[in-house]
Amino acid sequence: MTLLDQQTAGTWIARWDAQQEGYVPDREERFTAMIDAVGAAARRPDPLVLDLGCGPGSLAGRILDRIPGATVVAVDADPLLLSLGRAVHAGRDGIVFTTLDLREPGWAARLRLPRQADAAVSTTALHWISPADLRVVYAELATVLRPGGLLLNGDDLHVDDVTPGLDGLAGELREREKARRLAGRPRPENWEQWWEAIGTDPAFADLHAQSTDEVTGHHGSPSRLLSAHTEALHAAGFTEVGTLWQHGGNRLLAALLPAGGAGRRD
């Protein structure tokens, strides 16, 4: 496998961030709210944070920029995205990239954390897995977060199962916001175009071949409903679950484990 240099990785991550912002125009605002919440909830200068479905480490890097004493364990299953993150953050203290499939029972124990994590974060990642697998993710997570530990999931989570009219209105507002931001500017690269482009770069030929069609194509969004996440979190033992920040359908879903460390409930 070709070793990537920081400059090449940085160029592709910049393109990644640009295409992500095409879908989520207020992505940086959501990142800021997430990191503020991590700092406020951890109440220590050196929090241990898990980044679930970390991709190339866009959020992980921002956490360390804002909280230099943090340790971020960044978890993903895709070899290409992880290689980008490892290359661009090579030599940087406080960030560890780990290859794990969050859908597999036992992934949390395989992290071999030095202590219980203070917080877990995820952004635009967990809605791509099934509701059944989501229950595995959150149940596993509950075993490695400290009592009172925090989950922050930033994503476009829908409520059309309970309030379809309002969900549709939120979608319309999002599209109008995108149109205003793109007025007079070229349309940004989308997900499929980014994956197609990086697949033509010889430096990524082997890694791209290892990426699954499930990742590169993003077929469906099985856990797109807010209710799927809240139900799975309550089942895993999180006692407080709610929206901490929101812009239309783009929300920061937060969940707290009980401070007393009560276990999972079925």
Coordinates of C-alpha atoms in Angstrom, one line a residue:
M1 CA 0.0 0.0 0.0
T2 CA 1.3 3.4 -0.9
L3 CA 2.2 5.7 2.0
L4 CA 0.4 9.0 1.8
D5 CA 2.1 12.3 2.5
Q6 CA 0.4 15.0 4.6
Q7 CA 0.0 17.4 1.7
T8 CA -1.8 14.9 -0.5
A9 CA -4.0 13.8 2.4
G10 CA -4.8 17.4 3.3
T11 CA -5.9 18.2 -0.3
W12 CA -8.3 15.4 -0.3
I13 CA -9.7 16.1 3.1
A14 CA -10.2 19.8 2.1
R15 CA -12.3 18.5 -0.8
W16 CA -14.1 16.1 1.6
D17 CA -15.0 19.0 3.9
A18 CA -16.2 21.1 0.9
Q19 CA -18.5 18.3 -0.3
Q20 CA -19.8 17.7 3.2
E21 CA -20.6 21.4 3.6
G22 CA -22.7 21.1 0.4
Y23 CA -25.0 18.9 2.2
V24 CA -24.7 20.6 5.6
P25 CA -24.1 24.3 5.1
D26 CA -23.9 25.0 8.9
R27 CA -21.6 22.1 9.5
E28 CA -18.9 24.3 11.2
E29 CA -21.5 25.8 13.5
R30 CA -22.6 22.3 14.5
F31 CA -18.9 21.3 15.1
T32 CA -18.5 24.3 17.4
A33 CA -21.6 23.4 19.4
M34 CA -20.4 19.8 19.8
I35 CA -17.0 20.8 21.0
D36 CA -18.4 23.4 23.4
A37 CA -20.6 20.6 24.8
V38 CA -17.7 18.2 25.2
G39 CA -15.7 20.8 27.1
A40 CA -18.6 21.8 29.3
A41 CA -19.7 18.2 30.1
A42 CA -16.2 16.7 30.7
R43 CA -15.1 19.4 33.2
R44 CA -11.5 18.5 32.8
P45 CA -8.7 19.7 30.5
D46 CA -7.8 16.2 29.3
P47 CA -11.1 14.5 28.3
L48 CA -11.0 11.1 26.6
V49 CA -13.4 11.3 23.6
L50 CA -14.5 8.7 21.1
D51 CA -15.3 9.7 17.5
L52 CA -17.6 7.2 16.1
G53 CA -17.6 6.9 12.3
C54 CA -14.8 9.4 12.2
G55 CA -14.1 9.3 8.4
P56 CA -10.9 11.2 7.7
G57 CA -10.9 12.9 11.1
S58 CA -12.4 16.2 10.4
L59 CA -14.2 16.5 13.7
A60 CA -11.3 14.8 15.7
G61 CA -8.8 17.3 14.5
R62 CA -11.1 20.2 15.4
I63 CA -11.6 18.8 18.9
L64 CA -7.8 18.8 19.4
D65 CA -7.5 22.3 18.0
R66 CA -10.0 23.5 20.6
I67 CA -9.1 21.2 23.5
P68 CA -5.3 20.5 23.1
G69 CA -5.2 18.3 26.2
A70 CA -7.8 15.9 24.9
T71 CA -7.3 12.4 23.6
V72 CA -9.5 11.4 20.7
V73 CA -9.9 7.8 19.7
A74 CA -11.3 8.0 16.2
V75 CA -13.1 4.8 15.0
D76 CA -14.1 3.9 11.5
A77 CA -14.2 0.8 9.2
D78 CA -13.2 2.4 5.9
P79 CA -9.5 2.0 5.1
L80 CA -9.3 4.9 2.6
L81 CA -10.8 7.5 5.0
L82 CA -8.7 6.2 7.9
S83 CA -5.5 6.4 5.8
L84 CA -6.3 10.1 5.0
G85 CA -6.8 10.8 8.7
R86 CA -3.6 9.0 9.7
A87 CA -1.6 10.8 7.1
V88 CA -2.8 14.3 7.7
H89 CA -2.4 13.9 11.5
A90 CA 0.9 12.0 11.4
G91 CA 3.0 12.9 14.4
R92 CA 0.2 14.7 16.2
D93 CA -0.3 13.8 19.9
G94 CA -3.7 13.1 21.2
I95 CA -5.3 11.3 18.3
V96 CA -5.5 7.6 17.6
F97 CA -7.2 6.1 14.5
T98 CA -8.7 2.7 15.0
T99 CA -10.2 0.3 12.5
L100 CA -13.4 -1.2 13.8
D101 CA -16.9 -2.0 12.6
L102 CA -19.3 -0.4 15.0
R103 CA -22.0 -2.9 14.1
E104 CA -20.0 -5.8 15.5
P105 CA -20.7 -6.8 19.1
G106 CA -17.6 -6.4 21.2
W107 CA -16.1 -3.4 19.4
A108 CA -16.0 -1.3 22.5
A109 CA -13.9 -3.8 24.5
R110 CA -11.5 -4.1 21.6
L111 CA -10.7 -0.4 22.0
R112 CA -8.8 -1.2 25.2
L113 CA -9.2 2.3 26.5
P114 CA -6.9 3.4 29.3
R115 CA -10.0 4.6 31.3
Q116 CA -13.7 5.2 30.7
A117 CA -14.4 7.8 28.1
D118 CA -15.9 11.2 29.1
A119 CA -17.8 11.7 25.8
A120 CA -18.5 10.2 22.4
V121 CA -19.2 12.2 19.3
S122 CA -20.4 11.3 15.8
T123 CA -21.4 13.4 12.9
T124 CA -23.3 12.5 9.7
A125 CA -22.4 8.8 10.2
L126 CA -24.7 6.7 12.3
H127 CA -27.9 7.2 10.1
W128 CA -26.3 4.9 7.5
I129 CA -26.6 1.8 9.7
S130 CA -29.8 -0.1 10.4
P131 CA -31.9 0.4 13.5
A132 CA -30.9 -3.1 14.7
D133 CA -27.2 -2.3 14.4
L134 CA -27.8 1.1 16.0
R135 CA -28.9 -0.7 19.1
V136 CA -25.6 -2.6 19.1
V137 CA -23.6 0.7 18.7
Y138 CA -25.3 2.4 21.6
A139 CA -25.3 -0.6 23.9
E140 CA -21.6 -1.1 23.3
L141 CA -20.9 2.6 23.8
A142 CA -22.7 2.5 27.2
T143 CA -20.1 0.0 28.5
V144 CA -17.1 2.3 27.9
L145 CA -18.5 5.7 28.8
R146 CA -18.1 6.9 32.4
P147 CA -21.1 7.4 34.7
G148 CA -22.7 10.6 33.5
G149 CA -20.9 10.3 30.2
L150 CA -22.2 12.1 27.1
L151 CA -23.0 11.1 23.6
L152 CA -23.3 13.8 20.9
N153 CA -24.7 12.8 17.5
G154 CA -24.8 15.6 14.9
D155 CA -26.9 14.7 12.0
D156 CA -30.0 15.5 9.9
L157 CA -32.5 13.3 11.8
H158 CA -36.1 13.3 10.6
V159 CA -39.4 13.4 12.5
D160 CA -41.8 12.6 9.6
D161 CA -43.0 9.5 11.5
V162 CA -44.7 11.9 14.1
T163 CA -44.8 15.3 12.5
P164 CA -44.6 14.9 8.7
G165 CA -45.7 18.4 7.9
L166 CA -43.1 20.0 10.0
D167 CA -40.4 17.6 8.8
G168 CA -41.3 18.6 5.2
L169 CA -41.1 22.3 6.1
A170 CA -37.7 21.8 7.7
G171 CA -36.5 20.2 4.5
E172 CA -37.8 23.1 2.5
L173 CA -36.0 25.6 4.8
R174 CA -32.8 23.6 4.4
E175 CA -33.0 23.7 0.6
R176 CA -33.7 27.4 0.6
E177 CA -30.7 28.0 2.8
K178 CA -28.5 26.0 0.5
A179 CA -29.7 27.9 -2.5
R180 CA -28.9 31.3 -0.8
R181 CA -25.4 30.1 0.1
L182 CA -24.7 28.8 -3.4
A183 CA -26.1 31.8 -5.2
G184 CA -23.6 32.9 -7.9
R185 CA -21.2 30.1 -6.9
P186 CA -20.4 26.7 -8.6
R187 CA -22.3 23.8 -7.2
P188 CA -20.0 21.9 -4.8
E189 CA -18.8 18.4 -5.5
N190 CA -21.1 15.8 -4.1
W191 CA -20.5 12.5 -2.2
E192 CA -20.4 10.3 -5.3
Q193 CA -18.2 12.7 -7.3
W194 CA -15.7 12.8 -4.5
W195 CA -15.4 9.0 -4.3
E196 CA -15.2 8.8 -8.1
A197 CA -12.5 11.4 -8.2
I198 CA -10.3 9.9 -5.5
G199 CA -10.7 6.5 -7.2
T200 CA -8.9 7.9 -10.2
D201 CA -5.8 9.0 -8.1
P202 CA -3.2 6.2 -8.4
A203 CA -2.1 6.9 -4.8
F204 CA -5.4 5.5 -3.7
A205 CA -6.0 2.7 -6.1
D206 CA -5.5 -0.1 -3.5
L207 CA -7.4 1.7 -0.7
H208 CA -10.3 2.6 -3.0
A209 CA -10.6 -1.1 -4.0
Q210 CA -10.9 -2.0 -0.3
S211 CA -13.7 0.5 0.3
T212 CA -17.1 -1.2 0.1
D213 CA -19.9 -0.1 -2.2
E214 CA -21.9 0.3 1.0
V215 CA -19.6 3.2 1.9
T216 CA -18.9 4.7 -1.5
G217 CA -22.5 4.6 -2.7
H218 CA -24.4 5.4 0.5
H219 CA -27.4 3.3 -0.5
G220 CA -30.3 4.3 1.7
S221 CA -30.5 5.9 5.1
P222 CA -32.1 3.3 7.4
S223 CA -31.7 5.1 10.7
R224 CA -32.8 8.5 9.4
L225 CA -35.5 8.9 12.0
L226 CA -34.9 10.7 15.3
S227 CA -37.1 8.1 17.0
A228 CA -34.8 5.2 16.0
H229 CA -31.9 6.9 17.8
T230 CA -33.8 7.9 20.9
E231 CA -35.3 4.4 21.3
A232 CA -31.9 2.8 20.9
L233 CA -30.3 5.2 23.4
H234 CA -32.9 4.6 26.0
A235 CA -32.6 0.8 25.5
A236 CA -28.9 1.1 26.1
G237 CA -29.4 2.9 29.4
F238 CA -29.1 6.5 28.5
T239 CA -31.6 8.3 30.8
E240 CA -31.6 11.8 29.3
V241 CA -32.0 12.1 25.6
G242 CA -32.8 15.3 23.7
T243 CA -31.8 17.9 21.1
L244 CA -29.1 20.2 22.4
W245 CA -28.7 22.4 19.3
Q246 CA -30.8 22.5 16.1
H247 CA -31.0 24.3 12.8
G248 CA -34.0 23.0 10.9
G249 CA -33.7 19.2 10.7
N250 CA -30.0 19.5 11.4
R251 CA -29.7 18.7 15.0
L252 CA -27.2 17.8 17.8
L253 CA -28.8 14.9 19.6
A254 CA -27.4 14.5 23.1
A255 CA -27.7 11.7 25.6
L256 CA -26.4 11.2 29.1
L257 CA -25.8 8.1 31.1
P258 CA -26.9 8.2 34.7
A259 CA -24.3 9.6 37.0
G260 CA -24.7 6.6 39.2
G261 CA -23.7 4.2 36.4
A262 CA -27.0 2.3 36.2
G263 CA -26.9 -0.4 33.6
R264 CA -28.7 -1.0 30.4
R265 CA -32.4 -1.6 30.4
D266 CA -34.3 -3.7 27.9

